[in-house]
């Protein structure tokens, strides 16, 4: 009898290989489904095995980091924060560190690290989008931007834009 072997964590559906792996029960609260499943976009057993192995390694690494983050460290409240990081207070709120990086500095760092071998449009888009935020909210430490403050600024901008559009439409 002919025996076919398939790659680990794969199954075949209409000739296409799919990756499927159960999410561990201790990490299930991080996911919306109990399984991670997606197409490997190949009909080749060898390619499917390679892609499935790589996906499984990435998942294992990600799950390791999730588990490490959930470990409660004894005496965690006694640790000093590194420069430029937010410091958690006893009340649970986060206050910016004294020497936190400003948004303009963060953009420069981002472009230096991620902008290598990128087109000029990548640099322009990053600078333009952050420039809008700096123009409307000011160049603050990146830890000082809160969701509430950003929403308030967005709503102010939308209402002023709407009033400008109405003023242009009315004769």
Tab-separated table of C-alpha atoms in Angstrom:
chain	number	residue	atom	x	y	z
A	1	UNK	CA	0.000	0.000	0.000
A	2	UNK	CA	1.260	3.493	-0.870
A	3	UNK	CA	1.829	5.643	2.173
A	4	UNK	CA	1.879	9.427	1.807
A	5	UNK	CA	3.680	11.620	4.295
A	6	UNK	CA	2.685	15.202	4.934
A	7	UNK	CA	4.578	17.961	6.661
A	8	UNK	CA	3.969	18.641	10.348
A	9	UNK	CA	1.125	21.086	11.152
A	10	UNK	CA	-0.248	20.924	7.605
A	11	UNK	CA	-3.286	19.598	5.817
A	12	UNK	CA	-4.334	19.564	2.170
A	13	UNK	CA	-7.533	21.132	0.876
A	14	UNK	CA	-8.235	21.019	-2.868
A	15	UNK	CA	-4.553	20.358	-3.549
A	16	UNK	CA	-3.324	23.392	-1.569
A	17	UNK	CA	-1.393	22.964	1.679
A	18	UNK	CA	-2.603	24.774	4.794
A	19	UNK	CA	-0.903	25.379	8.126
A	20	UNK	CA	-2.905	24.523	11.247
A	21	UNK	CA	-1.819	24.616	14.847
A	22	UNK	CA	-3.771	24.630	18.093
A	23	UNK	CA	-3.243	27.628	20.362
A	24	UNK	CA	-2.038	26.492	23.804
A	25	UNK	CA	-4.736	26.757	26.458
A	26	UNK	CA	-2.708	29.161	28.630
A	27	UNK	CA	-2.416	31.613	25.705
A	28	UNK	CA	-5.898	31.256	24.281
A	29	UNK	CA	-7.047	34.578	25.776
A	30	UNK	CA	-4.666	36.328	23.346
A	31	UNK	CA	-6.462	34.869	20.308
A	32	UNK	CA	-9.961	35.055	18.844
A	33	UNK	CA	-9.910	31.411	17.694
A	34	UNK	CA	-8.540	28.220	19.249
A	35	UNK	CA	-6.466	27.458	16.113
A	36	UNK	CA	-3.981	29.340	13.965
A	37	UNK	CA	-4.795	28.344	10.417
A	38	UNK	CA	-3.784	29.826	7.057
A	39	UNK	CA	-2.879	28.851	3.499
A	40	UNK	CA	0.737	28.058	2.707
A	41	UNK	CA	-0.063	28.895	-0.956
A	42	UNK	CA	1.668	25.887	-2.437
A	43	UNK	CA	0.930	22.463	-3.872
A	44	UNK	CA	4.456	21.209	-3.216
A	45	UNK	CA	5.083	18.997	-0.191
A	46	UNK	CA	8.668	20.214	0.168
A	47	UNK	CA	7.728	23.912	0.044
A	48	UNK	CA	4.827	23.302	2.442
A	49	UNK	CA	7.124	21.514	4.894
A	50	UNK	CA	9.603	24.387	4.824
A	51	UNK	CA	6.948	27.088	5.251
A	52	UNK	CA	5.143	25.140	7.978
A	53	UNK	CA	8.366	24.597	9.909
A	54	UNK	CA	9.173	28.306	9.734
A	55	UNK	CA	5.635	29.284	10.796
A	56	UNK	CA	5.776	26.832	13.708
A	57	UNK	CA	9.136	28.270	14.823
A	58	UNK	CA	7.770	31.816	14.689
A	59	UNK	CA	4.695	30.807	16.683
A	60	UNK	CA	6.808	29.011	19.284
A	61	UNK	CA	8.997	32.103	19.679
A	62	UNK	CA	5.978	34.414	19.931
A	63	UNK	CA	4.300	32.162	22.468
A	64	UNK	CA	7.497	32.060	24.516
A	65	UNK	CA	7.553	35.870	24.670
A	66	UNK	CA	3.865	35.994	25.613
A	67	UNK	CA	4.483	33.550	28.444
A	68	UNK	CA	7.491	35.509	29.699
A	69	UNK	CA	5.466	38.751	29.783
A	70	UNK	CA	2.795	37.110	31.914
A	71	UNK	CA	5.244	35.891	34.566
A	72	UNK	CA	4.857	37.949	37.713
A	73	UNK	CA	8.296	39.065	38.856
A	74	UNK	CA	8.688	39.299	42.633
A	75	UNK	CA	9.802	42.795	43.632
A	76	UNK	CA	8.903	44.259	40.232
A	77	UNK	CA	7.808	47.508	41.880
A	78	UNK	CA	11.372	48.045	43.139
A	79	UNK	CA	12.971	48.060	39.670
A	80	UNK	CA	14.240	51.289	38.154
A	81	UNK	CA	13.168	52.038	34.621
A	82	UNK	CA	15.690	52.510	31.830
A	83	UNK	CA	16.174	56.083	30.551
A	84	UNK	CA	13.501	57.094	28.048
A	85	UNK	CA	10.932	54.599	29.258
A	86	UNK	CA	7.687	55.292	31.031
A	87	UNK	CA	7.613	54.655	34.756
A	88	UNK	CA	4.609	52.883	36.240
A	89	UNK	CA	3.393	54.449	39.445
A	90	UNK	CA	1.638	52.662	42.295
A	91	UNK	CA	-1.746	53.841	41.027
A	92	UNK	CA	-1.180	52.017	37.746
A	93	UNK	CA	-0.970	55.183	35.668
A	94	UNK	CA	2.039	55.837	33.475
A	95	UNK	CA	4.004	59.049	33.727
A	96	UNK	CA	6.626	60.040	31.160
A	97	UNK	CA	10.258	59.645	32.116
A	98	UNK	CA	12.253	62.862	32.421
A	99	UNK	CA	14.413	62.241	29.373
A	100	UNK	CA	11.830	60.646	27.079
A	101	UNK	CA	12.294	60.961	23.335
A	102	UNK	CA	10.229	63.619	21.550
A	103	UNK	CA	8.108	62.706	18.537
A	104	UNK	CA	10.450	64.480	16.110
A	105	UNK	CA	13.431	62.586	17.574
A	106	UNK	CA	11.474	59.335	17.363
A	107	UNK	CA	10.772	59.951	13.669
A	108	UNK	CA	14.461	60.604	13.037
A	109	UNK	CA	15.421	57.398	14.854
A	110	UNK	CA	12.753	55.422	12.979
A	111	UNK	CA	13.933	56.713	9.610
A	112	UNK	CA	17.564	56.009	10.497
A	113	UNK	CA	16.770	52.417	11.488
A	114	UNK	CA	13.989	51.484	9.076
A	115	UNK	CA	14.575	53.920	6.238
A	116	UNK	CA	17.738	52.373	4.820
A	117	UNK	CA	17.326	51.381	1.165
A	118	UNK	CA	13.810	52.840	1.136
A	119	UNK	CA	12.529	55.266	-1.494
A	120	UNK	CA	12.364	58.974	-0.752
A	121	UNK	CA	8.567	58.717	-0.617
A	122	UNK	CA	8.871	56.513	2.488
A	123	UNK	CA	10.812	59.270	4.263
A	124	UNK	CA	8.433	61.987	3.085
A	125	UNK	CA	5.354	60.065	4.223
A	126	UNK	CA	6.763	59.422	7.697
A	127	UNK	CA	7.866	63.019	8.141
A	128	UNK	CA	4.587	64.410	6.755
A	129	UNK	CA	2.296	62.260	8.915
A	130	UNK	CA	4.243	62.962	12.105
A	131	UNK	CA	4.487	66.607	11.085
A	132	UNK	CA	0.689	66.803	11.148
A	133	UNK	CA	0.667	65.460	14.697
A	134	UNK	CA	3.419	67.865	15.777
A	135	UNK	CA	1.587	70.817	14.201
A	136	UNK	CA	-1.676	69.979	15.945
A	137	UNK	CA	-0.487	68.607	19.307
A	138	UNK	CA	3.041	69.946	19.655
A	139	UNK	CA	6.387	68.163	19.762
A	140	UNK	CA	6.030	66.319	23.061
A	141	UNK	CA	7.669	63.252	24.518
A	142	UNK	CA	6.205	60.185	22.840
A	143	UNK	CA	4.992	58.911	26.216
A	144	UNK	CA	2.944	62.122	26.668
A	145	UNK	CA	0.587	61.389	23.767
A	146	UNK	CA	-2.584	59.767	25.033
A	147	UNK	CA	-5.537	58.339	23.161
A	148	UNK	CA	-7.883	60.898	24.716
A	149	UNK	CA	-5.682	63.834	23.742
A	150	UNK	CA	-5.326	62.533	20.182
A	151	UNK	CA	-9.085	62.014	19.844
A	152	UNK	CA	-9.797	65.538	21.096
A	153	UNK	CA	-7.328	66.976	18.589
A	154	UNK	CA	-8.811	64.900	15.760
A	155	UNK	CA	-12.327	66.048	16.606
A	156	UNK	CA	-11.215	69.708	16.709
A	157	UNK	CA	-9.526	69.314	13.335
A	158	UNK	CA	-12.569	67.587	11.815
A	159	UNK	CA	-14.958	70.270	13.034
A	160	UNK	CA	-12.749	73.079	11.695
A	161	UNK	CA	-12.360	71.292	8.352
A	162	UNK	CA	-16.098	70.792	8.156
A	163	UNK	CA	-16.753	74.486	8.891
A	164	UNK	CA	-14.244	75.470	6.180
A	165	UNK	CA	-15.958	73.174	3.661
A	166	UNK	CA	-19.404	74.592	4.502
A	167	UNK	CA	-18.068	78.144	4.198
A	168	UNK	CA	-16.679	77.375	0.738
A	169	UNK	CA	-19.961	75.824	-0.437
A	170	UNK	CA	-22.222	78.658	0.700
A	171	UNK	CA	-22.308	81.616	-1.698
